[in-house]
Amino acid sequence: MGGLSSLVNRLHLVKQIPIFEKLNWFELQKIARKSIVAEYKKGDFIAQEGNPPDFFYCLVSGRLQAYSMTSGGAKDNVDFIHRGMHFGIISALTGENHSMTFEAINDSIVLKIPVADFKTILKAVPHLGIELSQHLSRRIRRNVKGTTSIFESTVISVYSPIKGTGSSTYAANLALSLQKETKKRVILVNIYSSKNDTASKTPVQQDNATPQWKKPAIELNQIVDDHDRILENVIKEDLKIDLLNVKFDPDDAGLKGTIGAFVSAFVGDYHYVVVDLPNEMDDIVLEALTQSDTVHLISSDRKKDLESIRRVVDRLETTLKDKFRVEQVRVIVRSIHDKIYLSFEEINKYIDFRVYGSLPSISPSELTEKIDTAHLFFFRSHPKSAYAQAVTRIARQIGGVSVGLVLGGGAALGLAHIGVIRVLEQEDIPIDVIVGSSMGALIAALWAVGKSADELQEVAREFRGRFSKFKLVDPPLFPVSGLISGRAIRRWLRKHYGNRTFYNVRVPLKIVAYDLVRREEIVIESGSIVEAVRKSVAIPGVIRPIQENDQLIIDGGVLNPLPTNVLASRGIKKIIAINVLQSPEDVSEGFDITHHQLKKEREVKFIKTPFQYVGFRVRNALFKVFNPNISDIIIQTLQASEYVISEQSAQQADVVIHPDLVGVKWYQLDRVDDLVQRGEKAARNLLPAIKKLIEE
């Protein structure tokens, strides 16, 4: 507990809480200094119903159950608090007694800020108060029109100013994926202008991914003021999601003032409300966008379309003014061709706004799932198609059920990651985001760009020859900052990654590096993958670092060899981590094995096996000449400290896979098949725990 309570560790924990993610270093320090770290065992109460407010709480790790008690002593209004979530905000601000009890259902660590200090912080950091108010507003909306709800509702508007980008296809697929992945109540609301009312007049087209409504839409002005009538017109039991199809007259000036009430009418009845808006921008569409919790803007990867999206963002910012939040607007780029190869710089030039994700194109052969109900017709792509998987990942992220995979550093030991990935592929374990450091970054990037575990192993087999690794060694003329210049490494990376960027990966990718100048972690998630991996593998003293602007960038494993914090701070609640670094016991056991092997070889008699006898002594002589060498000393020293850091980081993961790598040296890339098998074995042993995590 003492270690957790230190200021440095409190600051580390504060950084993991999503609500504090946008604060600067000084603001984080202010919060860390006022925070208290408390550990709770399963069954402990963090706060109880009826008790006076004492703290504002943030859950760092573990899981809590929140509930109130009925007069009969039964739990009511049950909800769950997961890692990264905050609670106790209403009591802290109003001074009212707690209305719920918070009980640990797993061993948990909670960050607590005394109420008086919390109010002082809000005065000093006003934008934190705005951020908290956004969360509170959703809870308040549960009482709209007298409805009550024990869950949080989220309204997602899908819009594109460009026809043909597939925004309606995306909206329908997103709604269905949200229901499937979260098992919660979802409604798809289709809104279109009566000026483009062709839906009921056009025959249903076969082999079409665009949703086609079979029956006339309801006039929005007939139901917009009546909450009960809105719900009466909802189409139920057609699909696993509910549906509502409405049209409006864009010339009806009165609708603008009521569209907010219409959008919020579903709050409290549905966990997720997906609103599909027409392409034409008008006051009603704009009002619907501003009333939503999240806006998904769909664009193609063409310059003019990206510029159109930028104009929509500008209009939202102008309309919302100080209420505009960048994180509430998510730009999703759909490729016109098979893949997107635009660089970060190219996209940024046209849009100057962060791209949330990308959607692959859909080929006709992938349209295998027919949706044909009394009201709706369209084809969905095969569940394993790139498009379906991309939408599923977005749905899982929205639903808070994303699974993150962390690949740690470890030089050649990192080849064991391939074996773990093979098991995850074979068992259809969904991975929604992957993060890697050092060798873990290299493997993660190869997988993210589309290579399977079998293909990864083939890539690694390029180094099966004992001396094949030396093709990456290119000593500079003057080895001032590294024994290897890194040019050969960059060529090898380009051979396998091409000109791929973070925008055209099949799984969202994050790569960790380290800025030696500021002594801080760098999380790379945009731009060239080749350059990102090159930075993350720059072992200090061995591979020349990257100088970029005023940064000196080296191996990400130096500070963060197992970057679980990258996912935890982004709200990922299910984390699988692979730690390939050897413990002191592993190293000691490996030394004993090597010593035993040398002893056996030394006992071989010349008269029995002369070639083996001479070969051993030549190798031994060369070993004594070149060992210990600079690279070996540097890397073994680094890995000794990295192991300690990785063990601490592993505590943030739900499942930690630690392959048995006893007897393997950091440079033995030639043992690829053995390392892959060890990774597979470790993953198979923990498969029940992994499946349990996915099903939670």
XYZ file of C-alpha atoms in Angstrom:
696
model
C 0.000 0.000 0.000
C 2.896 2.312 0.776
C 4.125 2.106 -2.826
C 0.698 2.974 -4.201
C 0.373 5.947 -1.888
C 3.530 7.735 -3.042
C 2.995 10.888 -5.102
C 4.660 9.332 -8.169
C 2.364 6.318 -8.049
C -0.720 8.438 -7.353
C 0.115 10.498 -10.447
C 0.500 7.243 -12.406
C -2.948 6.094 -11.223
C -4.588 9.450 -11.968
C -3.364 9.210 -15.581
C -5.276 5.916 -15.951
C -8.678 7.517 -15.314
C -10.354 8.542 -18.622
C -12.098 11.591 -17.102
C -8.649 13.092 -16.384
C -7.136 12.136 -19.765
C -7.255 15.651 -21.246
C -5.684 17.428 -18.263
C -2.154 18.802 -18.464
C 0.742 17.757 -16.244
C 0.204 20.519 -13.670
C -3.504 19.747 -13.352
C -2.777 16.038 -12.956
C -0.243 16.874 -10.244
C -2.861 18.956 -8.426
C -5.268 16.010 -8.420
C -2.579 13.480 -7.457
C -1.522 15.562 -4.432
C -5.088 15.619 -3.105
C -5.830 11.962 -3.860
C -5.917 9.029 -1.496
C -5.388 5.468 -2.722
C -7.459 2.805 -0.961
C -7.508 -0.956 -1.435
C -10.695 -2.951 -0.904
C -11.177 -6.687 -0.671
C -14.069 -8.540 -2.262
C -17.199 -7.791 -0.247
C -15.902 -4.534 1.263
C -18.094 -1.426 1.097
C -16.581 1.687 -0.469
C -19.587 3.846 0.411
C -23.016 2.960 1.784
C -26.494 4.252 1.068
C -27.516 6.979 3.515
C -23.974 7.866 4.573
C -22.842 11.507 4.244
C -20.649 12.372 1.243
C -16.953 12.209 1.987
C -15.113 11.605 -1.286
C -15.253 11.731 -5.076
C -14.233 8.236 -6.236
C -12.476 6.748 -9.263
C -12.058 3.003 -9.760
C -8.446 2.183 -10.705
C -8.761 -1.593 -10.811
C -11.251 -4.285 -9.903
C -15.037 -4.169 -10.152
C -17.809 -2.717 -8.015
C -21.533 -3.275 -7.726
C -23.754 -0.249 -7.109
C -27.258 -0.697 -5.708
C -29.922 0.647 -3.398
C -31.849 -1.444 -0.883
C -35.605 -2.038 -0.845
C -37.609 -1.995 2.398
C -37.517 -5.780 2.234
C -33.738 -5.836 2.224
C -33.301 -6.778 -1.445
C -30.896 -5.118 -3.878
C -32.514 -2.722 -6.343
C -31.299 -0.522 -9.237
C -28.230 -2.730 -9.638
C -25.426 -1.369 -11.790
C -21.731 -2.129 -12.220
C -18.696 0.129 -11.924
C -15.734 -0.885 -14.055
C -12.108 0.176 -14.145
C -11.647 3.821 -15.070
C -15.187 4.890 -14.088
C -15.923 7.585 -11.490
C -18.773 7.658 -8.978
C -20.114 9.623 -6.020
C -20.193 12.822 -8.103
C -23.782 13.861 -7.280
C -23.325 13.465 -3.533
C -19.977 15.277 -3.661
C -21.489 18.282 -5.445
C -24.853 18.498 -3.681
C -23.866 17.454 -0.174
C -26.712 14.935 -0.105
C -26.209 11.527 1.466
C -25.257 8.652 -0.808
C -28.298 7.221 -2.599
C -26.533 3.954 -3.396
C -24.174 1.442 -1.850
C -20.923 0.625 -3.664
C -19.586 -2.852 -2.931
C -16.403 -4.469 -4.246
C -17.180 -7.678 -6.141
C -13.476 -8.161 -6.855
C -10.411 -6.926 -4.985
C -10.257 -3.295 -6.013
C -8.128 -0.157 -5.856
C -9.973 3.146 -5.574
C -8.652 6.688 -5.946
C -10.464 9.018 -3.525
C -10.487 12.821 -3.385
C -11.960 14.453 -0.251
C -15.074 16.491 -1.089
C -13.576 19.828 0.019
C -10.441 19.248 -2.058
C -12.550 18.082 -5.012
C -14.541 21.318 -5.045
C -11.296 23.319 -4.877
C -9.951 21.358 -7.852
C -13.104 22.069 -9.893
C -12.650 25.789 -9.297
C -8.994 25.591 -10.373
C -9.706 23.300 -13.354
C -13.055 24.499 -14.788
C -12.906 22.362 -17.937
C -12.897 19.267 -15.713
C -16.242 20.451 -14.373
C -17.553 20.761 -17.933
C -16.396 17.232 -18.674
C -18.133 15.894 -15.561
C -21.319 17.791 -16.436
C -21.483 15.947 -19.769
C -21.634 12.661 -17.861
C -24.179 14.018 -15.408
C -26.484 15.286 -18.168
C -26.983 11.765 -19.463
C -28.064 10.583 -16.026
C -30.461 13.499 -15.678
C -32.077 12.679 -19.037
C -33.237 9.367 -17.606
C -36.146 11.268 -16.069
C -37.270 12.826 -19.357
C -41.079 12.530 -19.736
C -41.301 10.770 -16.368
C -39.350 7.708 -17.505
C -36.818 6.044 -15.264
C -33.924 3.814 -16.099
C -31.119 2.005 -14.325
C -28.837 2.280 -17.351
C -27.139 5.025 -19.266
C -28.507 5.815 -22.728
C -26.336 6.982 -25.598
C -27.648 8.739 -28.696
C -25.448 8.237 -31.785
C -26.205 10.208 -34.947
C -24.765 8.951 -38.232
C -24.378 11.561 -40.952
C -22.621 12.144 -44.239
C -22.983 15.195 -46.475
C -21.925 13.016 -49.411
C -24.248 10.574 -51.162
C -22.872 7.126 -51.834
C -20.583 6.875 -48.794
C -22.731 4.167 -47.222
C -23.772 6.087 -44.095
C -27.129 4.247 -43.925
C -25.377 0.907 -44.404
C -23.050 1.811 -41.563
C -25.887 2.962 -39.288
C -27.857 -0.278 -39.723
C -24.795 -2.470 -39.254
C -23.701 -0.464 -36.214
C -27.105 -0.842 -34.555
C -27.177 -4.609 -35.148
C -23.576 -4.993 -33.950
C -24.263 -2.971 -30.797
C -27.111 -5.299 -29.882
C -25.095 -8.415 -30.612
C -21.978 -7.337 -28.739
C -23.601 -5.700 -25.702
C -26.843 -7.730 -25.487
C -28.581 -4.444 -24.695
C -31.608 -2.644 -26.095
C -30.929 -0.801 -29.358
C -33.151 1.167 -31.717
C -32.370 2.317 -35.251
C -34.185 5.549 -36.127
C -34.219 6.433 -39.821
C -34.955 10.104 -40.545
C -35.178 11.450 -44.079
C -36.531 14.456 -45.931
C -39.910 14.213 -47.640
C -38.351 16.040 -50.601
C -36.432 12.853 -51.325
C -39.227 10.433 -50.544
C -38.552 7.657 -53.004
C -38.241 4.798 -50.538
C -41.849 3.622 -50.744
C -42.007 4.101 -54.524
C -38.829 2.247 -55.481
C -38.924 -1.563 -55.848
C -36.653 -3.451 -53.464
C -33.284 -4.076 -55.122
C -31.628 -7.419 -54.578
C -27.927 -7.751 -53.598
C -27.887 -4.276 -52.055
C -26.047 -3.346 -48.853
C -28.125 -0.173 -48.420
C -31.156 -0.633 -46.112
C -34.420 -0.336 -48.044
C -37.651 0.415 -46.174
C -40.661 -1.457 -47.511
C -43.455 0.611 -45.975
C -44.187 4.348 -45.902
C -42.538 6.377 -43.171
C -44.408 8.137 -40.365
C -44.735 11.917 -40.659
C -42.468 13.321 -37.953
C -44.716 16.315 -37.234
C -47.568 13.941 -36.329
C -45.708 12.303 -33.456
C -42.879 14.621 -32.437
C -44.770 16.269 -29.535
C -46.206 13.049 -28.109
C -43.816 10.730 -26.310
C -46.335 7.885 -26.186
C -47.124 8.141 -29.913
C -43.429 8.043 -30.742
C -43.024 4.781 -28.855
C -46.295 3.385 -30.280
C -44.870 3.691 -33.803
C -41.677 1.814 -32.976
C -41.411 -1.395 -35.001
C -40.688 -4.324 -32.703
C -39.917 -8.009 -33.259
C -38.821 -7.506 -36.884
C -35.197 -7.846 -35.796
C -33.272 -8.079 -32.547
C -33.186 -4.296 -32.656
C -36.234 -2.039 -32.751
C -36.900 0.278 -35.706
C -38.541 3.607 -36.422
C -38.837 5.133 -39.892
C -39.877 8.801 -40.069
C -39.827 11.598 -42.627
C -39.992 15.355 -42.196
C -40.759 18.460 -44.203
C -37.564 20.582 -44.250
C -39.732 23.690 -44.723
C -41.552 23.091 -41.450
C -39.882 25.737 -39.245
C -41.600 24.426 -36.113
C -39.800 21.089 -36.217
C -36.401 22.546 -35.360
C -37.472 23.361 -31.814
C -38.871 19.885 -31.176
C -36.246 17.612 -32.763
C -34.260 17.581 -29.501
C -37.245 16.206 -27.605
C -37.755 13.595 -30.334
C -34.172 12.368 -30.177
C -34.255 12.197 -26.379
C -37.623 10.403 -26.361
C -35.870 7.040 -26.519
C -33.544 7.731 -23.601
C -34.416 5.495 -20.690
C -36.048 2.885 -22.929
C -32.957 2.015 -24.973
C -29.302 1.757 -24.114
C -28.312 2.885 -27.607
C -30.214 5.070 -30.042
C -28.690 5.077 -33.553
C -30.085 7.899 -35.682
C -29.572 7.660 -39.457
C -29.780 11.176 -40.915
C -30.265 12.259 -44.553
C -27.367 13.642 -46.616
C -28.857 17.112 -47.036
C -27.810 19.494 -44.286
C -30.587 21.733 -42.983
C -31.652 23.183 -39.646
C -33.405 19.993 -38.565
C -30.439 17.750 -39.379
C -28.079 20.181 -37.662
C -30.283 20.272 -34.568
C -30.381 16.463 -34.455
C -26.578 16.369 -34.621
C -26.163 18.882 -31.808
C -28.629 16.982 -29.583
C -26.714 13.698 -29.895
C -24.168 12.352 -27.459
C -21.899 11.254 -30.292
C -21.808 12.135 -33.980
C -20.330 9.717 -36.530
C -19.392 11.529 -39.737
C -18.857 9.189 -42.698
C -16.556 10.267 -45.523
C -14.840 8.668 -48.472
C -11.072 9.027 -48.826
C -11.401 11.599 -51.622
C -10.084 15.120 -51.102
C -13.371 16.899 -51.816
C -15.302 14.604 -49.477
C -12.840 15.097 -46.629
C -13.158 18.856 -47.128
C -16.972 18.537 -46.955
C -16.653 16.739 -43.629
C -14.428 19.536 -42.359
C -17.174 22.036 -43.171
C -19.660 19.980 -41.145
C -17.273 19.956 -38.181
C -16.878 23.741 -38.486
C -20.644 24.203 -38.522
C -21.060 22.038 -35.420
C -18.337 23.987 -33.656
C -19.955 27.307 -34.595
C -23.382 26.138 -33.443
C -22.317 24.520 -30.187
C -19.675 27.158 -29.326
C -18.179 26.409 -25.886
C -20.207 23.175 -25.671
C -18.428 21.692 -28.676
C -16.316 18.671 -27.747
C -13.834 17.188 -30.197
C -14.179 13.712 -28.709
C -17.939 13.688 -29.406
C -17.362 13.949 -33.164
C -15.934 10.838 -34.786
C -14.815 10.960 -38.382
C -14.861 7.569 -40.087
C -13.230 7.265 -43.508
C -14.578 4.701 -45.946
C -12.287 3.661 -48.758
C -13.434 4.082 -52.345
C -10.854 1.516 -53.399
C -9.883 -1.696 -51.611
C -7.574 0.000 -49.106
C -6.747 3.414 -47.729
C -3.108 4.369 -48.144
C -3.369 8.075 -47.383
C -0.829 9.214 -44.817
C -1.693 11.139 -41.691
C -0.255 14.260 -43.282
C -2.444 13.894 -46.388
C -5.668 13.344 -44.431
C -4.786 16.087 -41.973
C -4.149 18.508 -44.857
C -7.701 18.073 -46.123
C -9.592 17.732 -42.863
C -7.407 18.970 -39.976
C -9.350 16.722 -37.621
C -8.519 13.398 -36.029
C -9.872 10.351 -37.879
C -11.531 7.905 -35.502
C -11.508 4.864 -37.775
C -11.727 3.489 -41.283
C -14.222 1.291 -43.109
C -13.048 -1.102 -45.825
C -15.016 -1.372 -49.040
C -17.582 -4.174 -49.386
C -17.278 -6.528 -52.334
C -20.492 -8.097 -53.722
C -19.211 -11.563 -52.861
C -19.157 -10.606 -49.163
C -22.903 -9.810 -49.071
C -23.998 -13.189 -47.744
C -26.371 -12.363 -44.862
C -29.858 -11.467 -46.088
C -32.056 -9.255 -43.893
C -35.633 -9.464 -45.182
C -38.393 -8.490 -42.754
C -41.836 -6.971 -43.096
C -40.341 -3.483 -42.975
C -36.681 -3.666 -44.009
C -34.507 -5.305 -46.644
C -30.737 -5.327 -47.168
C -27.709 -7.576 -47.263
C -25.047 -7.646 -44.554
C -21.480 -8.630 -45.293
C -20.064 -11.890 -43.967
C -19.195 -11.666 -40.222
C -15.515 -12.312 -40.966
C -15.272 -9.723 -43.733
C -13.057 -6.721 -43.084
C -16.077 -4.386 -43.144
C -18.089 -6.408 -40.609
C -15.105 -6.711 -38.290
C -14.428 -2.966 -38.462
C -18.028 -2.121 -37.514
C -18.000 -4.753 -34.767
C -14.892 -3.196 -33.229
C -16.526 0.233 -33.225
C -19.667 -1.244 -31.624
C -17.615 -2.992 -28.954
C -15.740 0.214 -28.189
C -19.006 2.151 -27.813
C -20.432 -0.629 -25.646
C -17.420 -0.685 -23.351
C -16.724 -4.360 -24.075
C -13.587 -3.919 -26.159
C -10.787 -6.444 -25.713
C -7.254 -5.076 -25.870
C -4.083 -7.062 -26.511
C -0.713 -5.895 -25.168
C 2.522 -7.267 -26.647
C 5.551 -6.588 -24.476
C 9.178 -6.107 -25.469
C 11.875 -8.733 -25.185
C 13.993 -8.876 -28.396
C 13.975 -12.456 -29.796
C 11.813 -13.610 -26.887
C 9.021 -11.575 -28.485
C 8.639 -14.207 -31.205
C 6.567 -16.113 -28.634
C 3.840 -13.518 -29.287
C 3.190 -15.248 -32.618
C 2.186 -18.464 -30.884
C -0.254 -16.630 -28.628
C -1.762 -14.812 -31.621
C -2.209 -18.152 -33.422
C -4.302 -19.494 -30.528
C -6.393 -16.304 -30.410
C -7.051 -16.649 -34.144
C -7.937 -20.342 -33.918
C -10.343 -19.743 -31.041
C -11.962 -16.635 -32.635
C -11.042 -14.459 -29.668
C -11.991 -10.884 -30.668
C -9.222 -8.300 -30.401
C -10.422 -4.710 -30.775
C -7.154 -2.851 -30.254
C -3.522 -3.895 -30.031
C -0.597 -2.072 -28.452
C 3.062 -3.016 -28.599
C 6.414 -1.931 -27.274
C 9.825 -2.730 -28.830
C 9.660 -6.238 -30.374
C 6.011 -6.319 -29.332
C 5.454 -3.232 -31.499
C 7.013 -4.947 -34.508
C 4.822 -8.071 -34.130
C 1.696 -6.033 -33.324
C 2.142 -3.885 -36.431
C 2.640 -6.912 -38.704
C -0.568 -8.455 -37.384
C -2.467 -5.166 -37.569
C -1.643 -4.685 -41.260
C -3.232 -8.033 -42.038
C -0.707 -10.829 -41.617
C -1.989 -14.015 -39.979
C -0.052 -15.925 -37.329
C 1.134 -18.382 -39.997
C 2.391 -15.480 -42.121
C 4.063 -13.926 -39.084
C 5.939 -17.153 -38.486
C 7.091 -17.235 -42.101
C 8.367 -13.668 -41.772
C 10.245 -14.631 -38.597
C 11.746 -17.664 -40.340
C 13.830 -15.281 -42.426
C 16.169 -15.383 -39.424
C 16.325 -19.156 -38.919
C 19.931 -19.219 -40.109
C 22.339 -18.635 -37.238
C 23.978 -15.689 -38.988
C 20.920 -14.370 -40.857
C 20.254 -11.778 -38.154
C 23.414 -9.965 -39.185
C 21.708 -8.680 -42.348
C 20.076 -6.102 -40.076
C 23.449 -5.015 -38.703
C 24.865 -1.956 -40.481
C 27.452 -0.222 -38.278
C 27.744 3.531 -38.864
C 31.094 5.024 -39.816
C 31.202 6.767 -36.455
C 29.137 4.851 -33.844
C 28.447 7.892 -31.702
C 24.871 7.092 -30.615
C 24.485 3.439 -31.582
C 26.370 0.402 -32.850
C 23.768 -0.090 -35.608
C 22.669 2.774 -37.851
C 19.147 1.363 -38.375
C 19.048 1.885 -42.150
C 18.941 -1.879 -42.817
C 16.210 -2.265 -40.193
C 14.149 0.441 -41.878
C 14.554 -1.275 -45.279
C 13.399 -4.575 -43.763
C 10.399 -2.892 -42.143
C 9.435 -1.194 -45.415
C 9.627 -4.555 -47.166
C 6.890 -5.915 -44.875
C 4.791 -2.822 -44.045
C 5.100 -0.973 -47.347
C 3.651 2.516 -47.090
C 0.958 1.526 -44.604
C -0.320 4.102 -42.138
C -2.284 3.759 -38.933
C -5.441 4.595 -40.914
C -5.446 1.424 -42.984
C -4.906 -1.312 -40.426
C -7.432 -4.067 -39.751
C -7.125 -3.587 -35.977
C -6.517 -0.226 -34.264
C -2.815 -0.061 -33.448
C -0.816 1.875 -30.871
C 2.963 1.808 -30.626
C 4.971 2.922 -27.608
C 8.327 4.726 -27.769
C 10.299 6.910 -25.338
C 11.537 10.493 -25.577
C 14.934 10.611 -23.867
C 14.992 14.409 -23.771
C 11.800 14.837 -21.734
C 11.919 11.356 -20.214
C 8.355 10.638 -21.156
C 6.393 7.958 -22.945
C 5.256 8.513 -26.526
C 2.158 6.721 -27.812
C 2.184 6.706 -31.619
C -1.164 6.161 -33.355
C -0.908 8.089 -36.608
C 1.435 8.426 -39.561
C 3.822 5.868 -41.053
C 3.921 2.447 -39.400
C 7.497 1.900 -40.590
C 8.689 5.031 -38.790
C 6.696 4.223 -35.652
C 8.157 0.710 -35.336
C 11.665 1.967 -36.116
C 11.350 4.342 -33.147
C 10.035 1.667 -30.796
C 12.882 -0.797 -31.513
C 15.749 1.702 -31.116
C 17.532 -0.084 -28.261
C 19.626 2.609 -26.522
C 23.336 2.235 -27.206
C 22.724 -0.543 -29.740
C 20.468 0.954 -32.450
C 20.807 4.629 -33.295
C 17.917 6.687 -31.824
C 15.606 8.833 -33.939
C 16.034 12.582 -33.706
C 12.782 14.332 -34.564
C 12.298 18.034 -33.911
C 13.386 18.445 -30.290
C 12.870 14.789 -29.384
C 15.399 11.970 -29.075
C 13.315 8.823 -29.467
C 14.412 5.378 -28.284
C 13.028 1.909 -27.544
C 9.588 2.031 -25.905
C 10.517 -0.851 -23.621
C 12.935 1.304 -21.627
C 10.103 2.997 -19.746
C 7.157 0.767 -20.611
C 8.014 -2.815 -21.630
C 4.392 -3.976 -21.099
C 2.190 -0.950 -21.940
C -1.091 -1.989 -20.313
C -1.566 1.603 -19.131
C -2.088 2.748 -22.734
C -5.280 0.687 -22.935
C -6.445 1.241 -19.353
C -6.221 5.036 -19.747
C -8.386 4.799 -22.872
C -11.179 2.992 -21.101
C -10.456 -0.557 -22.322
C -11.898 -2.785 -19.619
C -10.737 -6.199 -20.851
C -6.974 -6.461 -21.271
C -4.906 -9.482 -22.282
C -1.153 -8.940 -21.848
C 1.764 -11.070 -23.050
C 4.902 -10.662 -20.949
C 7.887 -12.409 -22.555
C 10.598 -11.024 -20.259
C 12.409 -13.558 -18.113
C 12.301 -13.443 -14.328
C 15.535 -13.681 -12.287
C 14.575 -17.295 -11.582
C 14.159 -17.968 -15.314
C 17.566 -16.455 -16.044
C 19.199 -18.462 -13.266
C 17.590 -21.689 -14.466
C 18.653 -20.900 -18.032
C 22.228 -20.354 -16.855
C 22.205 -23.760 -15.138
C 20.918 -25.430 -18.320
C 23.618 -23.767 -20.434
C 26.293 -24.664 -17.884
C 25.140 -28.294 -17.886
C 25.209 -28.435 -21.711
C 28.725 -26.979 -21.808
C 29.883 -29.486 -19.237
C 28.556 -32.372 -21.343
C 30.195 -31.031 -24.507
C 33.481 -30.511 -22.677
C 33.501 -34.187 -21.647
C 33.333 -35.381 -25.264
C 36.530 -37.278 -26.217
C 38.468 -36.395 -29.344
C 38.953 -40.034 -30.299
C 35.197 -40.676 -30.359
C 33.889 -37.544 -32.119
C 36.816 -35.441 -33.316
C 34.702 -32.900 -35.261
C 32.410 -32.245 -32.291
C 35.451 -32.002 -30.026
C 37.199 -29.408 -32.225
C 33.976 -27.507 -33.036
C 33.143 -27.035 -29.392
C 36.579 -25.674 -28.560
C 36.597 -23.276 -31.515
C 33.169 -21.937 -30.576
C 34.178 -21.659 -26.940
C 37.322 -19.737 -27.852
C 35.372 -17.315 -30.038
C 32.783 -16.907 -27.297
C 35.454 -15.865 -24.818
C 36.844 -13.324 -27.283
C 33.521 -11.651 -28.054
C 31.739 -12.060 -24.710
C 30.679 -10.211 -22.772
C 30.071 -7.698 -25.594
C 28.555 -4.226 -25.460
C 25.185 -5.259 -26.943
C 24.817 -8.177 -24.549
C 25.666 -6.047 -21.516
C 23.262 -3.253 -22.535
C 20.317 -5.492 -23.368
C 20.665 -7.793 -20.360
C 20.894 -4.764 -18.096
C 17.792 -3.249 -19.675
C 15.823 -6.489 -19.493
C 16.633 -6.897 -15.808
C 14.982 -3.560 -14.981
C 12.253 -3.989 -17.606
C 11.126 -7.221 -15.969
C 10.439 -5.382 -12.704
C 8.456 -2.678 -14.554
C 6.520 -5.239 -16.594
C 5.473 -7.136 -13.474
C 3.971 -3.925 -12.106
C 2.264 -3.174 -15.423
C 0.856 -6.716 -15.561
C -1.362 -5.881 -12.584
C -3.492 -3.726 -14.884
C -4.263 -6.692 -17.149
C -7.121 -9.135 -16.656
C -5.207 -12.057 -18.149
C -1.396 -12.188 -18.265
C 0.254 -14.763 -20.513
C 3.866 -15.471 -19.535
C 5.386 -18.151 -21.799
C 8.069 -20.420 -20.393
C 11.187 -19.066 -22.140
C 13.805 -20.577 -19.869
C 17.084 -21.210 -21.689
C 16.406 -18.813 -24.584
C 18.816 -15.908 -25.159
C 17.620 -12.437 -26.187
C 19.415 -12.690 -29.580
C 18.282 -16.198 -30.618
C 16.006 -15.236 -33.506
C 16.951 -18.565 -35.122
C 14.806 -20.396 -32.520
C 11.609 -19.024 -34.050
C 9.675 -22.318 -34.243
C 10.556 -23.231 -30.662
C 9.526 -19.772 -29.405
C 6.226 -19.874 -31.305
C 5.412 -23.282 -29.811
C 6.135 -21.982 -26.313
C 3.784 -19.067 -26.909
C 1.046 -21.423 -28.141
C 1.407 -23.643 -25.087
C 1.151 -20.711 -22.676
C -1.949 -19.366 -24.440
C -3.641 -22.782 -24.472
C -3.072 -23.112 -20.722
C -4.875 -19.816 -20.106
C -7.595 -20.237 -22.730
C -10.368 -20.892 -20.136
C -9.501 -17.609 -18.388
C -9.430 -15.738 -21.717
C -12.829 -17.107 -22.767
C -14.303 -16.257 -19.377
C -13.050 -12.685 -19.745
C -14.630 -12.367 -23.206
C -17.976 -13.666 -21.994
C -18.217 -11.334 -18.967
